Coordinates of C-alpha atoms in Angstrom, one line a residue:
M17 CA 0.0 0.0 0.0
S18 CA 1.4 3.4 -0.9
D19 CA 2.5 5.6 2.0
K20 CA 0.4 8.4 0.5
I21 CA -2.8 6.4 1.2
R22 CA -4.0 7.2 4.8
R23 CA -4.8 4.0 6.6
S24 CA -8.2 4.0 8.2
R25 CA -8.4 3.6 12.0
A26 CA -11.1 1.6 13.8
P27 CA -13.6 3.8 15.4
I28 CA -12.9 4.7 19.1
D29 CA -15.8 4.6 21.5
T30 CA -15.8 7.8 23.5
S31 CA -19.1 7.3 25.3
G32 CA -19.9 5.9 28.7
S33 CA -18.0 8.1 31.1
R34 CA -20.0 9.4 34.1
P35 CA -20.5 13.1 34.3
P36 CA -18.0 14.8 36.7
T37 CA -19.5 15.8 40.1
P38 CA -19.5 19.5 41.0
T39 CA -16.6 18.8 43.4
E40 CA -14.5 17.1 40.7
F41 CA -15.2 19.9 38.2
I42 CA -14.4 22.7 40.7
T43 CA -11.3 21.0 42.0
A44 CA -9.9 20.4 38.4
R45 CA -10.5 24.0 37.4
R46 CA -8.9 25.2 40.6
V47 CA -5.7 23.1 40.0
V48 CA -5.4 24.4 36.4
A49 CA -6.1 28.0 37.4
S50 CA -3.7 28.1 40.3
S51 CA -0.9 26.4 38.4
G52 CA -0.4 29.4 36.2
V53 CA 0.0 27.4 33.1
L54 CA -3.3 28.5 31.5
S55 CA -2.3 32.1 30.6
V56 CA 1.1 31.1 29.4
L57 CA -0.3 28.4 27.1
Q58 CA -3.1 30.6 25.8
A59 CA -0.6 33.3 24.8
R60 CA 1.4 30.6 22.9
L61 CA -1.4 28.6 21.3
D62 CA -4.4 30.9 20.9
H63 CA -4.7 33.2 17.9
T64 CA -6.7 36.4 17.6
V65 CA -7.5 35.9 14.0
G66 CA -9.3 33.1 12.2
R67 CA -12.0 30.7 13.4
H68 CA -11.9 29.9 17.1
R69 CA -11.3 26.2 17.8
S70 CA -14.0 24.1 19.4
L71 CA -11.9 22.7 22.2
S72 CA -10.2 25.3 24.4
I73 CA -7.0 24.9 26.3
E74 CA -8.8 25.1 29.6
G75 CA -11.2 22.5 28.4
L76 CA -8.5 20.0 27.5
L77 CA -6.5 20.6 30.7
V78 CA -9.6 20.4 33.0
A79 CA -10.7 17.2 31.3
M80 CA -7.2 15.7 31.9
Q81 CA -7.4 16.7 35.5
I82 CA -10.9 15.2 36.0
N83 CA -9.7 11.9 34.5
G84 CA -6.6 12.0 36.7
L85 CA -8.6 12.7 39.9
R86 CA -10.5 9.4 39.5
R87 CA -9.2 6.2 41.1
H88 CA -7.7 3.5 38.8
H89 CA -7.8 5.9 35.9
Q90 CA -6.0 5.3 32.6
A91 CA -4.1 8.3 31.3
T92 CA -5.2 7.9 27.6
L93 CA -6.6 10.4 25.2
A94 CA -9.6 8.1 24.7
E95 CA -10.5 8.5 28.4
V96 CA -10.0 12.3 28.2
A97 CA -12.3 12.4 25.2
R98 CA -14.9 10.4 27.2
V99 CA -14.7 13.0 30.0
L100 CA -15.2 15.8 27.4
N101 CA -18.3 14.1 26.1
S102 CA -19.6 13.6 29.7
L103 CA -19.5 17.4 30.5
T104 CA -22.8 19.2 30.8
A105 CA -23.6 22.1 28.5
A106 CA -23.1 24.6 31.3
Q107 CA -19.7 23.1 32.1
R108 CA -18.6 23.2 28.5
E109 CA -19.7 26.9 28.3
D110 CA -17.7 27.7 31.5
L111 CA -14.6 26.1 29.9
G112 CA -15.0 27.9 26.5
I113 CA -15.8 24.7 24.5
R114 CA -17.9 25.7 21.5
D115 CA -20.0 23.8 18.9
W116 CA -19.1 20.5 20.5
K117 CA -19.7 17.3 18.5
P118 CA -19.3 14.1 20.5
T119 CA -18.4 12.1 17.4
Q120 CA -15.3 14.3 16.9
A121 CA -14.2 14.2 20.6
Y122 CA -11.2 11.9 20.1
D123 CA -9.9 13.6 17.0
R124 CA -10.1 17.1 18.5
A125 CA -8.5 16.0 21.8
D126 CA -5.8 14.1 19.9
Q127 CA -5.0 17.0 17.5
F128 CA -4.9 19.6 20.3
F129 CA -2.9 17.4 22.6
N130 CA -0.3 16.8 19.9
R131 CA -0.1 20.6 19.3
L132 CA 0.3 21.3 23.0
N133 CA 2.9 18.6 23.3
G134 CA 4.9 19.8 20.3
A135 CA 5.0 23.3 21.8
L136 CA 6.2 22.1 25.2
E137 CA 8.9 19.8 23.7
E138 CA 10.2 22.7 21.6
G139 CA 10.1 25.1 24.6
W140 CA 10.1 28.9 24.8
D141 CA 11.1 31.6 27.2
V142 CA 8.6 34.0 28.9
M143 CA 8.5 36.4 31.8
F144 CA 6.8 34.4 34.6
D145 CA 6.4 35.8 38.1
G146 CA 9.0 38.4 37.3
V147 CA 11.6 35.9 36.2
V148 CA 12.6 34.7 32.7
T149 CA 11.4 31.1 32.7
R150 CA 11.9 28.3 30.2
I151 CA 8.5 26.8 29.4
D152 CA 8.8 23.1 28.6
V153 CA 7.4 19.7 29.6
A154 CA 9.1 19.7 33.0
W155 CA 7.9 23.1 33.9
F156 CA 4.3 22.2 32.9
A157 CA 4.3 19.0 34.9
D158 CA 5.9 20.7 38.0
R159 CA 3.4 23.5 38.0
L160 CA 0.4 21.1 37.9
V161 CA 1.9 18.9 40.7
E162 CA 2.6 21.9 42.9
A163 CA -0.9 23.3 42.3
S164 CA -2.5 20.0 43.3
L165 CA -0.9 20.2 46.7
E166 CA -2.6 23.3 47.9
D167 CA -5.4 21.6 49.9
V168 CA -3.4 18.7 51.3
P169 CA -4.8 18.3 54.9
A170 CA -1.6 17.1 56.5
W171 CA 2.1 17.6 55.7
S172 CA 5.4 16.1 56.6
R173 CA 9.1 16.6 56.0
S174 CA 9.7 13.1 54.7
V175 CA 9.2 11.6 51.3
A176 CA 9.5 8.1 49.9
V177 CA 11.1 7.9 46.4
D178 CA 10.6 5.1 43.9
G179 CA 10.6 4.6 40.2
T180 CA 7.9 3.2 37.8
D181 CA 8.5 1.7 34.4
I182 CA 6.3 3.2 31.6
D183 CA 6.2 1.4 28.2
T184 CA 6.4 3.5 25.1
W185 CA 3.3 3.8 22.8
G186 CA 5.5 2.8 19.8
K187 CA 5.7 -0.8 18.5
L188 CA 9.0 -2.6 18.9
H189 CA 10.1 -4.6 15.8
G190 CA 12.2 -7.6 16.9
E191 CA 13.6 -8.6 20.3
L192 CA 15.9 -6.9 22.8
D193 CA 18.6 -8.5 25.0
D194 CA 21.1 -7.0 27.4
T195 CA 23.6 -6.3 24.6
D196 CA 21.1 -3.7 23.4
F197 CA 21.3 -1.7 26.6
D198 CA 23.1 1.6 25.8
G199 CA 22.1 3.5 28.9
D200 CA 24.2 4.2 31.9
D201 CA 25.6 1.1 33.6
E202 CA 24.7 2.4 37.0
A203 CA 21.0 2.6 35.9
Q204 CA 20.9 -1.2 35.8
P205 CA 19.0 -3.0 38.6
D206 CA 20.7 -4.5 41.6
G207 CA 22.5 -7.8 40.7
S208 CA 22.6 -7.3 36.9
T209 CA 25.9 -7.3 35.0
S210 CA 27.3 -5.0 32.5
R211 CA 26.1 -5.3 28.9
R212 CA 29.6 -6.0 27.8
D213 CA 29.7 -9.3 29.8
R214 CA 26.4 -10.8 28.7
R215 CA 25.3 -12.3 25.4
V216 CA 21.9 -13.8 25.1
K217 CA 20.6 -15.7 22.0
R218 CA 17.8 -14.0 20.2
S219 CA 15.6 -15.1 17.3
R220 CA 15.4 -11.6 15.7
H221 CA 17.4 -8.6 16.6
A222 CA 15.4 -5.5 17.4
R223 CA 15.3 -3.0 14.5
I224 CA 17.1 0.3 15.1
L225 CA 15.3 3.2 13.6
G226 CA 17.9 5.8 14.3
V227 CA 20.1 7.4 16.9
G228 CA 18.9 10.2 19.2
P229 CA 20.7 13.4 20.1
D230 CA 21.9 11.7 23.3
G231 CA 23.7 9.1 21.2
R232 CA 21.4 6.3 22.2
N233 CA 19.4 4.0 19.8
I234 CA 15.8 4.7 18.8
Y235 CA 13.8 1.4 18.6
T236 CA 10.3 2.7 18.0
K237 CA 8.5 5.6 16.4
D238 CA 8.5 7.3 19.8
P239 CA 11.6 9.4 19.3
D240 CA 12.2 10.0 23.1
A241 CA 11.8 6.4 24.3
R242 CA 15.0 4.4 25.1
A243 CA 15.9 0.8 26.0
G244 CA 16.2 0.1 29.7
H245 CA 15.8 -2.5 32.3
R246 CA 12.3 -2.9 33.8
S247 CA 11.0 -4.8 36.8
A248 CA 8.9 -7.9 36.7
T249 CA 5.1 -7.7 37.0
G250 CA 2.3 -10.1 37.1
S251 CA 2.0 -10.2 33.3
R252 CA 5.7 -10.0 32.3
A253 CA 9.2 -11.0 33.3
A254 CA 12.0 -8.7 34.2
G255 CA 14.2 -7.7 31.3
L256 CA 14.8 -5.0 28.7
G257 CA 12.0 -2.8 27.5
V258 CA 11.6 0.4 25.6
G259 CA 10.0 3.4 27.3
Y260 CA 10.6 5.7 30.2
E261 CA 11.1 5.7 34.0
L262 CA 8.9 7.9 36.2
H263 CA 10.6 8.8 39.5
T264 CA 8.1 10.0 42.2
A265 CA 8.5 11.4 45.7
V266 CA 5.5 10.7 47.9
L267 CA 4.7 12.1 51.3
A268 CA 5.7 9.8 54.2
R269 CA 5.4 10.0 58.0
D270 CA 8.2 11.8 59.8
A271 CA 10.6 9.9 62.1
G272 CA 10.4 11.7 65.4
W273 CA 12.1 11.0 68.8
S274 CA 14.1 7.8 69.0
N275 CA 16.7 6.3 71.3
G276 CA 18.4 5.2 68.1
I277 CA 18.1 1.5 69.0
D278 CA 14.6 0.0 69.6
R279 CA 12.3 2.9 70.0
L280 CA 11.0 5.4 67.4
N281 CA 8.0 7.6 67.5
L282 CA 6.5 8.3 64.1
G283 CA 4.8 11.5 63.2
P284 CA 1.1 11.9 62.2
D285 CA -0.3 10.0 59.2
V286 CA -0.1 12.0 55.9
P287 CA -1.9 11.3 52.6
P288 CA 0.4 9.5 50.1
V289 CA 0.3 12.3 47.6
I290 CA 3.0 12.8 45.0
T291 CA 5.1 16.0 45.6
T292 CA 7.8 15.7 43.0
I293 CA 8.1 13.9 39.6
S294 CA 10.8 13.3 37.1
L295 CA 10.1 11.5 33.8
V296 CA 13.2 10.3 31.9
P297 CA 14.0 7.9 29.1
A298 CA 14.6 4.3 30.3
G299 CA 18.2 3.6 31.1
S300 CA 18.9 7.2 32.3
R301 CA 20.9 7.8 35.5
R302 CA 18.5 7.8 38.5
D303 CA 20.6 10.2 40.5
D304 CA 20.5 12.8 37.7
A305 CA 16.8 12.3 37.4
I306 CA 15.6 12.8 41.0
V307 CA 18.4 14.3 43.2
P308 CA 18.4 17.8 41.6
K309 CA 14.6 17.7 41.8
L310 CA 14.6 17.0 45.5
I311 CA 17.1 19.7 46.2
A312 CA 15.2 22.2 44.1
A313 CA 12.0 21.4 45.9
K314 CA 13.6 22.0 49.2
G315 CA 15.0 25.3 47.9
G316 CA 11.6 26.2 46.6
G317 CA 9.9 26.0 50.0
F318 CA 9.1 22.3 50.4
D319 CA 11.0 21.5 53.6
I320 CA 12.3 18.0 53.0
D321 CA 14.5 16.5 55.8
D322 CA 14.4 12.8 55.1
V323 CA 14.2 10.6 51.9
V324 CA 13.4 6.9 52.1
W325 CA 14.4 5.0 49.0
D326 CA 15.4 1.5 47.8
R327 CA 18.6 0.0 46.5
G328 CA 17.9 1.3 43.0
Y329 CA 19.1 4.7 44.3
S330 CA 21.2 3.9 47.4
Q331 CA 23.6 1.7 45.3
L332 CA 24.5 4.7 43.1
R333 CA 27.6 6.8 43.7
P334 CA 27.4 8.7 47.0
E335 CA 28.9 11.8 45.5
N336 CA 25.9 12.0 43.3
T337 CA 23.3 11.1 45.9
N338 CA 24.0 11.2 49.6
H339 CA 26.6 13.9 49.5
P340 CA 24.6 16.6 47.6
L341 CA 21.5 15.7 49.6
S342 CA 23.4 16.0 52.9
R343 CA 24.7 19.4 51.9
A344 CA 21.1 20.5 51.3
G345 CA 20.1 19.3 54.7
I346 CA 18.4 16.1 53.5
Q347 CA 19.2 12.7 55.1
T348 CA 18.5 9.3 53.6
T349 CA 17.0 6.1 54.8
F350 CA 17.7 2.9 52.9
R351 CA 18.5 -0.9 53.1
P352 CA 22.2 -1.1 52.4
K353 CA 23.9 -3.8 50.3
D354 CA 26.4 -6.2 51.9
T355 CA 29.3 -4.3 50.3
Q356 CA 28.1 -1.2 52.1
R357 CA 27.7 -2.9 55.4
A358 CA 31.0 -4.7 55.8
A359 CA 33.3 -3.7 58.7
R360 CA 36.3 -1.5 57.8
P361 CA 39.1 0.1 59.9
F362 CA 38.7 3.9 60.5
S363 CA 41.0 5.0 63.3
E364 CA 42.6 3.7 66.5
D365 CA 39.3 4.4 68.3
A366 CA 36.7 3.5 65.7
L367 CA 35.6 1.1 63.0
L368 CA 33.1 1.5 60.2
I369 CA 30.3 -1.0 60.5
E370 CA 26.9 -0.7 58.7
G371 CA 28.1 2.7 57.5
H372 CA 28.4 4.0 61.1
L373 CA 31.3 4.8 63.3
V374 CA 31.5 2.2 66.0
S375 CA 33.8 1.9 69.0
S376 CA 36.9 -0.2 68.5
H377 CA 36.0 -1.9 71.8
V378 CA 33.0 -3.5 70.2
P379 CA 32.9 -7.3 70.9
I380 CA 34.4 -9.5 68.2
E381 CA 31.1 -11.3 67.6
L382 CA 29.5 -8.0 66.5
R383 CA 32.1 -7.2 63.9
R384 CA 31.0 -9.8 61.4
L385 CA 28.4 -9.3 58.7
L386 CA 25.3 -9.8 60.8
P387 CA 22.4 -11.5 59.0
M388 CA 19.5 -9.2 58.0
P389 CA 15.9 -10.3 58.0
P390 CA 14.5 -11.4 54.6
M391 CA 12.6 -8.9 52.5
K392 CA 8.9 -8.6 53.6
A393 CA 9.6 -10.3 56.9
T394 CA 7.0 -9.6 59.6
A395 CA 7.8 -7.6 62.8
E396 CA 7.9 -10.8 64.8
E397 CA 10.3 -12.4 62.3
S398 CA 12.5 -9.3 62.2
A399 CA 12.7 -9.0 66.0
R400 CA 14.9 -12.2 66.2
Y401 CA 17.5 -10.7 63.8
E402 CA 17.4 -7.2 65.5
E403 CA 18.7 -8.3 68.9
M404 CA 22.3 -8.3 67.6
F405 CA 21.9 -5.1 65.7
N406 CA 20.4 -3.4 68.7
L407 CA 23.4 -4.5 70.8
L408 CA 25.8 -3.2 68.1
A409 CA 24.0 0.2 68.1
Q410 CA 25.0 0.7 71.8
Y411 CA 28.6 1.0 70.5
R412 CA 28.0 3.6 67.8
F413 CA 29.5 7.1 68.0
E414 CA 27.2 10.1 68.4
R415 CA 27.4 13.0 66.0
N416 CA 28.0 16.5 67.4
G417 CA 25.9 18.9 65.4
K418 CA 25.2 19.1 61.6
P419 CA 27.8 18.7 58.8
D420 CA 29.9 21.7 57.9
A421 CA 30.0 23.3 54.5
D422 CA 32.2 20.5 53.2
G423 CA 30.1 17.7 54.7
A424 CA 32.6 16.9 57.5
T425 CA 31.2 15.9 60.9
R426 CA 32.4 15.6 64.5
W427 CA 31.8 12.5 66.6
R428 CA 32.2 11.4 70.2
C429 CA 32.6 7.9 71.4
P430 CA 29.6 6.0 73.0
V431 CA 31.2 6.2 76.5
C432 CA 31.6 9.9 76.4
A433 CA 28.1 10.2 74.9
G434 CA 26.7 8.4 77.9
R435 CA 25.5 5.4 75.9
L436 CA 27.9 3.0 77.6
R437 CA 29.4 2.8 81.1
S438 CA 32.9 1.6 82.0
R439 CA 34.6 1.3 85.4
Q440 CA 37.8 2.4 83.7
V441 CA 36.0 5.7 83.0
P442 CA 34.7 6.8 86.4
K443 CA 32.7 9.7 85.0
S444 CA 30.6 7.3 82.9
M445 CA 29.5 5.4 86.0
R446 CA 27.3 8.3 87.0
G447 CA 24.9 7.4 84.2
S448 CA 21.8 5.3 84.3
R449 CA 22.4 1.7 85.4
N450 CA 20.2 0.6 82.5
R451 CA 23.0 1.5 80.1
P452 CA 25.4 -1.4 79.3
L453 CA 28.5 -1.9 81.3
V454 CA 31.6 -2.6 79.3
A455 CA 35.1 -3.6 80.4
L456 CA 38.0 -1.9 78.6
P457 CA 41.4 -3.6 78.4
D458 CA 43.9 -2.7 81.1
G459 CA 45.3 0.7 80.5
A460 CA 42.9 1.5 77.7
T461 CA 40.9 4.6 77.4
C462 CA 37.5 5.0 75.8
C463 CA 38.8 7.3 73.1
N464 CA 41.3 10.0 72.3
G465 CA 38.8 12.8 72.0
A466 CA 36.3 13.8 69.3
V467 CA 36.7 12.2 65.9
T468 CA 36.3 14.1 62.6
A469 CA 35.0 12.3 59.5
S470 CA 34.6 13.5 56.0
A471 CA 31.5 13.0 53.9
A472 CA 33.4 10.4 51.7
E473 CA 34.4 8.4 54.8
L474 CA 30.7 8.2 55.9
A475 CA 29.2 7.7 52.4
H476 CA 26.5 5.3 53.6
W477 CA 25.6 6.8 57.0
Q478 CA 22.0 7.2 57.9
R479 CA 20.2 8.3 61.1
F480 CA 19.6 4.8 62.4
L481 CA 22.0 1.9 62.3
P482 CA 20.6 -0.6 59.7
G483 CA 19.1 -3.7 61.2
T484 CA 18.0 -2.1 64.4
T485 CA 14.3 -2.0 65.4
A486 CA 14.4 1.8 65.0
W487 CA 15.8 1.5 61.5
R488 CA 13.1 -1.1 60.5
I489 CA 10.3 1.2 61.7
S490 CA 11.8 4.2 59.9
Y491 CA 12.5 2.2 56.7
G492 CA 9.0 0.8 56.8
R493 CA 7.5 4.2 56.3

């Protein structure tokens, strides 16, 4: 068939959506209005001459918001078209939708969405809130997310960060294997090996349609999608796929007072709303995708103090994750890998165990790699593993104040901090008898004064020593 002949498409049913409630309609309009995107987009896409379009910018954005406000929604243009058809005549008039024909709902939504998307991908500069601002896809998404948070009933200073695989809309011709992965090696999931070390037989190699401006292969008609590793789901196995990765930061309960061992008070419950998003091609560096966003959010007024994330982020280079976050006043909570947990010498007075400074007088049996509870273990199952970690936590050093401008920190030993007692240090015996009593070797002292550690030396430090009861409660947020 000639390429000049337009292929017909099966008709799309755009009926059946329930009309939006007054609350849904008012909420969606408020989010769009308070985001500030409407006037900017109208100035770019609306024209003062010619016939006015039937579907307005506000109409499209409000319909998208209404669809997104509903539980278990699908973010497709067909669903948006169904919402547009379900609007009452008064609602369409309020949104500036004219001469609406339900049979043309999908075509009009599709045409206008593609025009909007093209303008945002191209980008342009405008004066916004007194500052020259680059208008693009990221700005558009950030403004809508920020506007949706105005009426959140409860807030916290902690977020949980995770990534979600999103498949491309384009069709892949052929099959991918790990030799096709051309993203960053550090973007691979935990336990995978470099693409240079793996060769998997395939029946038909994936067709490469071109090379993008980032130097990576394009496998589908979606020019921005890239090949990357994706997690297993109920309907597919883990492996390579083509698409994107969406990184989201979601509100989580704050970690309040704690003895750092077996007690932790969590803050009030908060709604699990998304506060920050970052959509990048699959195979992109995760630290580049989310860390600058978190720091910018804190600088923009969202007071983030704690980030809880999984190994997909914590196994990345500390200089690109923990260090910049720490300088911004943001600590991290994560489950470390065995290589991050192993004991290492630090000084005459201290060892590095589980990423923490621990007294060199710690018993030998606590210096080994203690077994962690299996993933998804219950609290009762975890308690059996936590006994040894809770004992180890008694020997950890205590930090004096926050990091300095270079990330360096000052620490005092557990005896000087009052966490342990020793008859060889008479002053420590004045503390509570509930604190453990340790015997130092003859002639030994608890320490030689405060210890200074650089950010690089404590690359995997977190507030609670991993494996303790307090850490489990904090990580479970």
